[in-house]
Each structure stands twice: as C-alpha cells, then as structure tokens.
Coordinates of C-alpha atoms in Angstrom, one line a residue:
M17 CA 45.1 -44.2 -28.3
T18 CA 47.3 -41.9 -30.5
S19 CA 46.5 -39.5 -33.3
N20 CA 48.5 -41.1 -36.0
K21 CA 51.7 -39.2 -34.9
I22 CA 50.4 -35.9 -36.3
Q23 CA 52.0 -32.8 -35.0
Y24 CA 49.9 -30.7 -32.7
N25 CA 50.6 -27.7 -30.7
I26 CA 48.9 -27.8 -27.3
N27 CA 48.3 -24.0 -27.3
Y28 CA 46.6 -24.0 -30.6
I29 CA 44.4 -27.0 -29.5
F30 CA 43.4 -25.0 -26.5
Y31 CA 42.6 -21.9 -28.6
F32 CA 40.5 -24.1 -30.9
L33 CA 38.6 -25.6 -28.0
M34 CA 37.9 -22.2 -26.5
L35 CA 36.6 -21.0 -29.8
I36 CA 34.2 -23.9 -30.4
I37 CA 32.9 -24.0 -26.8
S38 CA 32.4 -20.2 -26.9
V39 CA 30.3 -20.6 -30.0
Q40 CA 28.4 -23.4 -28.2
F41 CA 27.6 -21.2 -25.2
I42 CA 26.6 -18.2 -27.5
V43 CA 24.2 -20.5 -29.5
L44 CA 22.7 -21.8 -26.3
F45 CA 22.1 -18.3 -24.9
I46 CA 20.6 -17.0 -28.2
H47 CA 18.4 -20.1 -28.5
L48 CA 17.0 -19.6 -24.9
Y49 CA 16.4 -15.9 -25.6
S50 CA 14.6 -16.6 -28.9
L51 CA 12.2 -19.0 -27.2
G52 CA 11.3 -16.6 -24.5
S53 CA 8.6 -18.1 -22.3
N54 CA 8.0 -21.0 -24.7
I55 CA 10.7 -23.3 -23.3
P56 CA 9.4 -26.9 -23.3
L57 CA 11.8 -28.0 -20.5
L58 CA 10.6 -25.2 -18.1
L59 CA 7.0 -25.9 -19.0
L60 CA 7.5 -29.6 -18.2
L61 CA 9.1 -28.7 -14.9
R62 CA 6.1 -26.5 -14.1
G63 CA 3.8 -29.5 -14.6
D64 CA 2.3 -28.2 -17.9
P65 CA 2.9 -31.0 -20.5
A66 CA 0.2 -29.7 -22.8
S67 CA 1.8 -26.3 -23.2
A68 CA 5.2 -28.0 -23.5
G69 CA 3.9 -30.1 -26.4
E70 CA 2.5 -27.0 -28.1
A71 CA 5.9 -25.2 -27.7
K72 CA 7.7 -28.2 -29.0
K73 CA 5.6 -28.2 -32.1
L74 CA 6.3 -24.6 -32.7
I75 CA 10.1 -25.3 -32.4
I76 CA 9.9 -28.3 -34.7
T77 CA 8.0 -26.4 -37.4
G78 CA 10.4 -23.4 -37.1
S79 CA 7.7 -21.0 -35.9
I80 CA 9.9 -20.0 -32.9
G81 CA 13.5 -20.5 -32.2
F82 CA 16.2 -18.5 -34.0
F83 CA 18.3 -21.6 -34.9
K84 CA 15.4 -23.9 -36.0
K85 CA 15.6 -22.7 -39.6
P86 CA 17.0 -24.6 -42.6
I87 CA 20.8 -25.1 -42.8
I88 CA 21.7 -23.7 -39.4
G89 CA 19.2 -26.1 -37.8
Y90 CA 21.1 -29.0 -39.4
W91 CA 24.5 -27.8 -38.2
L92 CA 23.7 -27.4 -34.5
K93 CA 22.6 -31.0 -33.8
Y94 CA 25.9 -32.2 -35.1
Y95 CA 27.9 -29.4 -33.6
F96 CA 26.6 -30.0 -30.1
Y97 CA 27.8 -33.7 -30.4
F98 CA 31.1 -32.7 -31.9
V99 CA 32.3 -30.2 -29.3
P100 CA 32.2 -32.4 -26.1
L101 CA 33.5 -35.4 -28.1
F102 CA 36.4 -33.4 -29.4
A103 CA 37.0 -31.9 -25.9
Y104 CA 37.1 -35.4 -24.4
Y105 CA 39.6 -36.7 -26.9
S106 CA 41.8 -33.6 -26.3
S107 CA 41.7 -34.1 -22.6
F108 CA 42.8 -37.7 -23.1
L109 CA 45.5 -36.8 -25.5
F110 CA 47.1 -33.9 -23.5
K111 CA 46.4 -35.0 -19.9
K112 CA 45.8 -31.4 -18.8
N113 CA 43.2 -30.5 -16.1
I114 CA 42.1 -27.4 -18.1
F115 CA 41.1 -29.7 -21.0
K116 CA 39.1 -31.9 -18.6
I117 CA 37.3 -28.8 -17.3
I118 CA 36.5 -27.6 -20.8
F119 CA 35.1 -31.1 -21.6
I120 CA 32.8 -31.1 -18.5
I121 CA 31.5 -27.6 -19.4
S122 CA 30.9 -28.6 -23.0
I123 CA 29.0 -31.8 -22.2
I124 CA 26.8 -30.0 -19.7
I125 CA 26.0 -27.3 -22.3
S126 CA 25.2 -30.0 -24.9
L127 CA 22.9 -32.0 -22.6
F128 CA 21.0 -28.8 -21.6
Y129 CA 20.7 -27.8 -25.2
F130 CA 19.3 -31.2 -26.2
M131 CA 16.7 -31.1 -23.3
I132 CA 15.5 -27.6 -23.8
D133 CA 13.2 -28.5 -26.6
G134 CA 11.5 -31.3 -24.8
H135 CA 13.0 -34.1 -26.8
K136 CA 13.5 -37.3 -24.8
S137 CA 15.4 -39.5 -27.2
V138 CA 18.1 -36.9 -28.1
P139 CA 19.9 -36.7 -24.7
V140 CA 19.5 -40.5 -24.2
T141 CA 21.1 -41.2 -27.6
F142 CA 23.9 -38.7 -26.9
L143 CA 24.8 -40.3 -23.6
F144 CA 24.7 -43.8 -25.1
I145 CA 27.0 -42.7 -27.9
F146 CA 29.4 -41.0 -25.5
V147 CA 29.6 -44.2 -23.4
I148 CA 30.6 -46.1 -26.5
Y149 CA 33.0 -43.3 -27.5
R150 CA 34.7 -43.3 -24.1
S151 CA 35.2 -47.1 -24.2
M152 CA 37.6 -46.5 -27.1
F153 CA 39.9 -44.6 -24.7
V154 CA 39.4 -46.5 -21.5
R155 CA 39.9 -50.2 -22.1
Q156 CA 39.8 -51.5 -18.6
S157 CA 36.6 -51.9 -16.5
N158 CA 35.5 -48.6 -15.0
V159 CA 33.0 -48.9 -12.2
K160 CA 32.7 -45.1 -11.8
L161 CA 31.9 -44.7 -15.5
F162 CA 29.3 -47.4 -15.3
F163 CA 27.5 -45.9 -12.4
A164 CA 27.8 -42.4 -13.8
S165 CA 26.3 -43.5 -17.1
C166 CA 23.4 -45.3 -15.3
S167 CA 22.7 -42.3 -13.2
L168 CA 22.7 -39.9 -16.2
V169 CA 20.4 -42.3 -18.2
S170 CA 18.1 -42.6 -15.2
M171 CA 17.9 -38.8 -14.9
V172 CA 16.9 -38.5 -18.5
F173 CA 14.4 -41.3 -18.1
I174 CA 12.8 -39.6 -15.1
Y175 CA 12.7 -36.4 -17.3
Y176 CA 10.8 -38.4 -19.9
L177 CA 8.3 -39.6 -17.3
A178 CA 7.8 -36.0 -16.1
S179 CA 6.2 -35.3 -19.5
F180 CA 3.3 -37.5 -18.4
D181 CA 3.1 -36.3 -14.8
L182 CA 5.8 -38.4 -13.0
F183 CA 4.0 -38.5 -9.7
G184 CA 0.6 -39.5 -10.9
R185 CA 1.2 -41.5 -14.0
L186 CA 4.4 -43.6 -13.7
Q187 CA 2.8 -46.7 -15.2
Y188 CA 1.4 -44.7 -18.1
G189 CA 4.8 -43.0 -18.7
T190 CA 6.7 -46.3 -18.6
N191 CA 4.3 -47.9 -21.1
R192 CA 4.6 -45.0 -23.5
F193 CA 8.4 -45.2 -23.2
L194 CA 8.4 -48.9 -24.1
Q195 CA 5.9 -48.4 -26.9
R196 CA 8.0 -45.6 -28.4
L197 CA 11.1 -47.8 -28.2
F198 CA 9.8 -51.1 -29.6
V199 CA 6.4 -50.5 -31.3
L200 CA 5.5 -47.1 -32.6
Q201 CA 8.0 -46.8 -35.5
G202 CA 6.5 -49.9 -37.2
Q203 CA 3.0 -48.9 -36.2
G204 CA 3.3 -45.7 -38.3
L205 CA 4.5 -47.7 -41.2
Y206 CA 1.3 -49.9 -41.3
Y207 CA -0.9 -46.8 -40.8
I208 CA 0.5 -45.2 -43.9
Y209 CA 0.1 -48.5 -45.9
E210 CA -3.5 -48.6 -44.8
F211 CA -4.7 -45.0 -45.2
I212 CA -2.4 -43.4 -47.8
E213 CA -2.9 -43.8 -51.5
P214 CA 0.5 -43.4 -53.2
S215 CA 0.8 -40.0 -55.0
F216 CA 3.7 -38.1 -56.4
A217 CA 2.5 -35.1 -54.4
Y218 CA 3.9 -36.6 -51.2
V219 CA 7.5 -36.1 -52.6
L220 CA 7.1 -32.3 -52.6
P221 CA 7.9 -31.8 -48.9
L222 CA 11.1 -33.8 -49.3
V223 CA 12.5 -31.6 -52.1
P224 CA 14.7 -28.6 -51.0
F225 CA 13.0 -25.2 -51.1
T226 CA 9.6 -26.6 -52.4
S227 CA 8.0 -25.2 -49.2
I228 CA 8.4 -21.8 -50.8
M229 CA 6.6 -22.7 -54.0
F230 CA 4.2 -25.2 -52.5
P231 CA 3.6 -24.0 -48.9
G232 CA 0.6 -26.3 -48.4
S233 CA 2.4 -29.6 -49.2
R234 CA 2.5 -32.2 -46.4
K235 CA 4.1 -35.5 -45.8
A236 CA 2.0 -38.6 -45.5
D237 CA 2.9 -39.2 -41.8
A238 CA 1.5 -35.8 -40.9
I239 CA -1.8 -36.5 -42.8
V240 CA -2.1 -39.9 -41.1
M241 CA -1.5 -38.4 -37.7
E242 CA -4.3 -35.9 -38.2
Y243 CA -6.6 -38.6 -39.7
L244 CA -6.2 -40.9 -36.7
F245 CA -6.1 -38.4 -33.8
G246 CA -7.7 -35.3 -35.3
P247 CA -6.2 -31.7 -35.5
S248 CA -4.0 -30.9 -32.5
S249 CA -1.9 -28.0 -31.4
S250 CA 0.9 -30.3 -30.3
N251 CA 1.0 -33.1 -32.9
V252 CA 3.4 -32.7 -35.9
N253 CA 3.8 -36.1 -37.5
M254 CA 3.9 -39.8 -36.9
N255 CA 7.0 -41.9 -36.5
S256 CA 7.3 -44.5 -39.2
L257 CA 10.1 -46.0 -41.4
F258 CA 11.7 -44.7 -44.6
I259 CA 10.0 -47.4 -46.7
A260 CA 6.6 -45.9 -45.6
E261 CA 7.7 -42.5 -47.0
T262 CA 8.8 -44.1 -50.3
Y263 CA 5.6 -46.0 -50.5
S264 CA 3.6 -42.8 -50.1
F265 CA 5.0 -41.3 -53.4
S266 CA 6.1 -44.4 -55.4
G267 CA 4.1 -47.3 -54.2
M268 CA 5.5 -50.8 -53.8
F269 CA 8.3 -50.0 -56.3
G270 CA 9.8 -47.7 -53.7
V271 CA 9.4 -50.2 -50.9
I272 CA 11.5 -52.7 -52.9
I273 CA 14.2 -50.3 -54.1
S274 CA 14.6 -47.9 -51.2
P275 CA 16.4 -50.4 -48.8
F276 CA 19.1 -51.0 -51.4
H277 CA 19.5 -47.2 -52.1
V278 CA 19.8 -46.4 -48.3
W279 CA 22.2 -49.3 -47.8
S280 CA 24.5 -48.0 -50.6
I281 CA 24.6 -44.4 -49.2
I282 CA 25.4 -45.7 -45.7
I283 CA 28.2 -47.8 -47.0
I284 CA 29.7 -44.9 -49.0
L285 CA 29.4 -42.6 -46.0
S286 CA 31.0 -45.2 -43.7
L287 CA 34.0 -45.7 -46.0
L288 CA 34.6 -41.9 -46.3
L289 CA 34.5 -41.5 -42.5
R290 CA 36.8 -44.4 -42.1
R291 CA 39.3 -42.9 -44.5
F292 CA 39.2 -39.5 -42.9
T293 CA 39.6 -40.9 -39.4
R294 CA 42.8 -42.6 -40.5
K295 CA 44.1 -39.3 -41.8
D296 CA 43.5 -37.3 -38.6
S297 CA 41.8 -39.1 -35.8
L298 CA 41.7 -36.2 -33.3
F299 CA 39.3 -34.3 -35.6
F300 CA 37.6 -37.0 -37.6
I301 CA 36.8 -39.6 -34.9
P302 CA 34.6 -37.0 -33.0
L303 CA 33.1 -36.0 -36.3
A304 CA 32.3 -39.7 -37.2
F305 CA 30.6 -40.1 -33.8
S306 CA 28.7 -37.0 -34.5
V307 CA 27.5 -38.0 -38.0
V308 CA 26.6 -41.7 -37.5
P309 CA 23.9 -41.2 -34.8
H310 CA 22.1 -38.7 -37.0
I311 CA 21.8 -41.0 -40.0
P312 CA 18.0 -41.6 -40.2
F313 CA 17.9 -45.3 -40.2
T314 CA 14.1 -45.2 -39.6
Q315 CA 12.6 -42.1 -41.1
N316 CA 13.5 -39.2 -43.4
I317 CA 14.2 -40.7 -46.9
S318 CA 15.0 -37.2 -48.2
Y319 CA 18.4 -37.5 -46.3
F320 CA 19.4 -40.2 -48.9
I321 CA 17.6 -38.8 -52.0
F322 CA 18.2 -35.0 -51.6
P323 CA 21.2 -34.9 -49.3
K324 CA 20.9 -31.2 -48.4
E325 CA 21.7 -32.1 -44.8
L326 CA 24.9 -33.9 -45.7
V327 CA 26.0 -31.1 -48.0
S328 CA 25.3 -28.4 -45.4
I329 CA 27.2 -30.1 -42.6
S330 CA 30.1 -30.9 -44.9
I331 CA 30.4 -27.1 -45.4
L332 CA 30.3 -26.5 -41.6
F333 CA 33.0 -29.1 -40.8
F334 CA 35.2 -28.1 -43.7
I335 CA 35.3 -24.6 -42.2
L336 CA 36.0 -26.0 -38.8
Y337 CA 38.7 -28.3 -40.2
V338 CA 40.5 -25.4 -42.0
I339 CA 40.6 -23.6 -38.6
F340 CA 41.7 -26.8 -36.9
L341 CA 44.6 -27.3 -39.3
R342 CA 46.4 -24.5 -37.5
T343 CA 46.8 -26.9 -34.6
R344 CA 49.4 -28.8 -36.6
K345 CA 52.6 -27.1 -35.5
S346 CA 55.7 -27.9 -33.7
K347 CA 55.6 -31.0 -31.5
Y348 CA 54.4 -34.6 -31.4
V349 CA 51.8 -35.8 -28.8

C-alpha cells in the first residue's frame, strides 16, 4: 500500500511520531493523576464494582478527571485512536524497527487509557477497528494476527466480566454482555416512548453551552433511568437510539425526519473523508478510521444537529495536519 507517491522525509515522520506519542503519554499521566484514587479500573481489580461504577459516573459527568471537560474531552477519544493507527501505517511504510516499537508503545498506551475509566465497549471497538485497519496492509492470511486478536478481545471480555465479579458470577456477566450487545439499545427506545411525554425542554441538554444557563436540564434517557431504577450514585443515563431522543423533544415528526437527516450527514462526512484520503493517505486514512467509529449511529442526535464535536475535532486535526505537512520533504517512499 502506497501513499499516493507523496514526498516524505523519514526523519520528519519520526519527529512527528515522537511528538504525538509524547503528548499521548503526558495526557495519560495527567489523567491518572487527576483521578487520584477514583480510578475505575483499579477499583474493579480490587473487587469493588460498586465504587468503580460511582467513579465512572463522576468521570462521565465531568466531576473528576482533568480531560473530561467539553472540547478537550472530544479530542482525546479521537486522538488515542489516531496515534497508534498512524504509527502502524508509518511502520508499514518505512519498514524500520524503531517505528514498530513506537507503534507497540502507542497501542498499549491507548488501550490502557480506554480501560482506565471502566468502559468495556471502547477497548473492544478499538481492537475490532484495528484488525480491520491492519487487513488493509496485510492481504494474506495471518494466523498470528488472528490468534493475537482473539487473545486481546478475550482479555477485554474477561475484564468486562470482572465488573460483575468474574469468579462468582460468570453466567450473570455473560448474560449482561449479550443483553448490552443485542437488546438494551432498543429497550431504552421503547422505555422513552412509554414514559416520556414529548417536550421542547428535552432539547436544552443537546444545545452547546445551555448547561450554563439551564444547569438543571436533563435528557429524557436520564429521567427514564431514574424513573425505572430509582436514584443511584452510579447510573447516568440509559442507552437508546437517536430516534428516541428526537421523539422526546419533537414527537413522531422527529422520528420520521431524523433518519433522513442522520443519513445525509453521514454521507457528506464519508465523501469528505474519502476525498481527503485520496489526497494524503498516510495522514487521512488513520484519521478516517478514528472518526468513523465515533459516529453515534445509535444515540446522541446532537452530534448531527449541533455538530460541536465535529467542529472541535476538525480544529485539532487541522493543527496536527499543519505540523504533519513538514514531513513532505525530499524523497519518495
């Protein structure tokens, strides 16, 4: 796989890699420091899933964690995808051992960062995307890759089960995993249909900066979660689908219109990414594989109506690309 015969200087690629992986490491360190003793992963490993759930809620709501604030919080979930994907492409392109070492370090940092907060789907999704991404470069059957991927996914699955006491409740954990995968997204949709009366007030949490003027505004899924299961120190919201969100503030009109709106935004975004990857594959293919997995195909209609996330990450990667342009120097690869 080539990079459209663009000129790159291997030294500048190396400097760029060292820069982005250094930022990756610094962010990880600051994030750990800002959490203090409220690290969900450590609490899970200590056999305290209740405290881990409470800490996870605090992180999600931005009560703790230096980087869980608006704007920066958006950047990092894309950034920790981009760095190992870019490092892998570079190692494939230049065939240097130092690039392979940088890639291994970057993917370990990313996986650790994704697992710190107690999320189960994030590391699984990242590994799944990486297996697809790597298949673009390695066409032939690769038994080692297959077994390595299965091992990594198995480790994350075991980590998920640990949230429910691995040794005492394997069956319960497996059932919860399968329910989360196949059932619960749709279940939240029907709960919102049943218990929520459409009101324009439910659009307020979706609008940028309204939390400052309307601090008490809440999304419909959070209200349904509390209605069904009562107040909890660990529950934040309920998984559903974006059509449930549109129903909560616009009724059946939003249910009919929202799929077409979401579809049109996804098509536009896909065409833009395709055009950019043809321009410079070394930078934009990793970027595309960082953006697409974060498109909320199930929940978060604000991503498509008030695209603050898309705007903010566009700023981030524009800055990175300006820095990256210095890699275009004196020789073909």
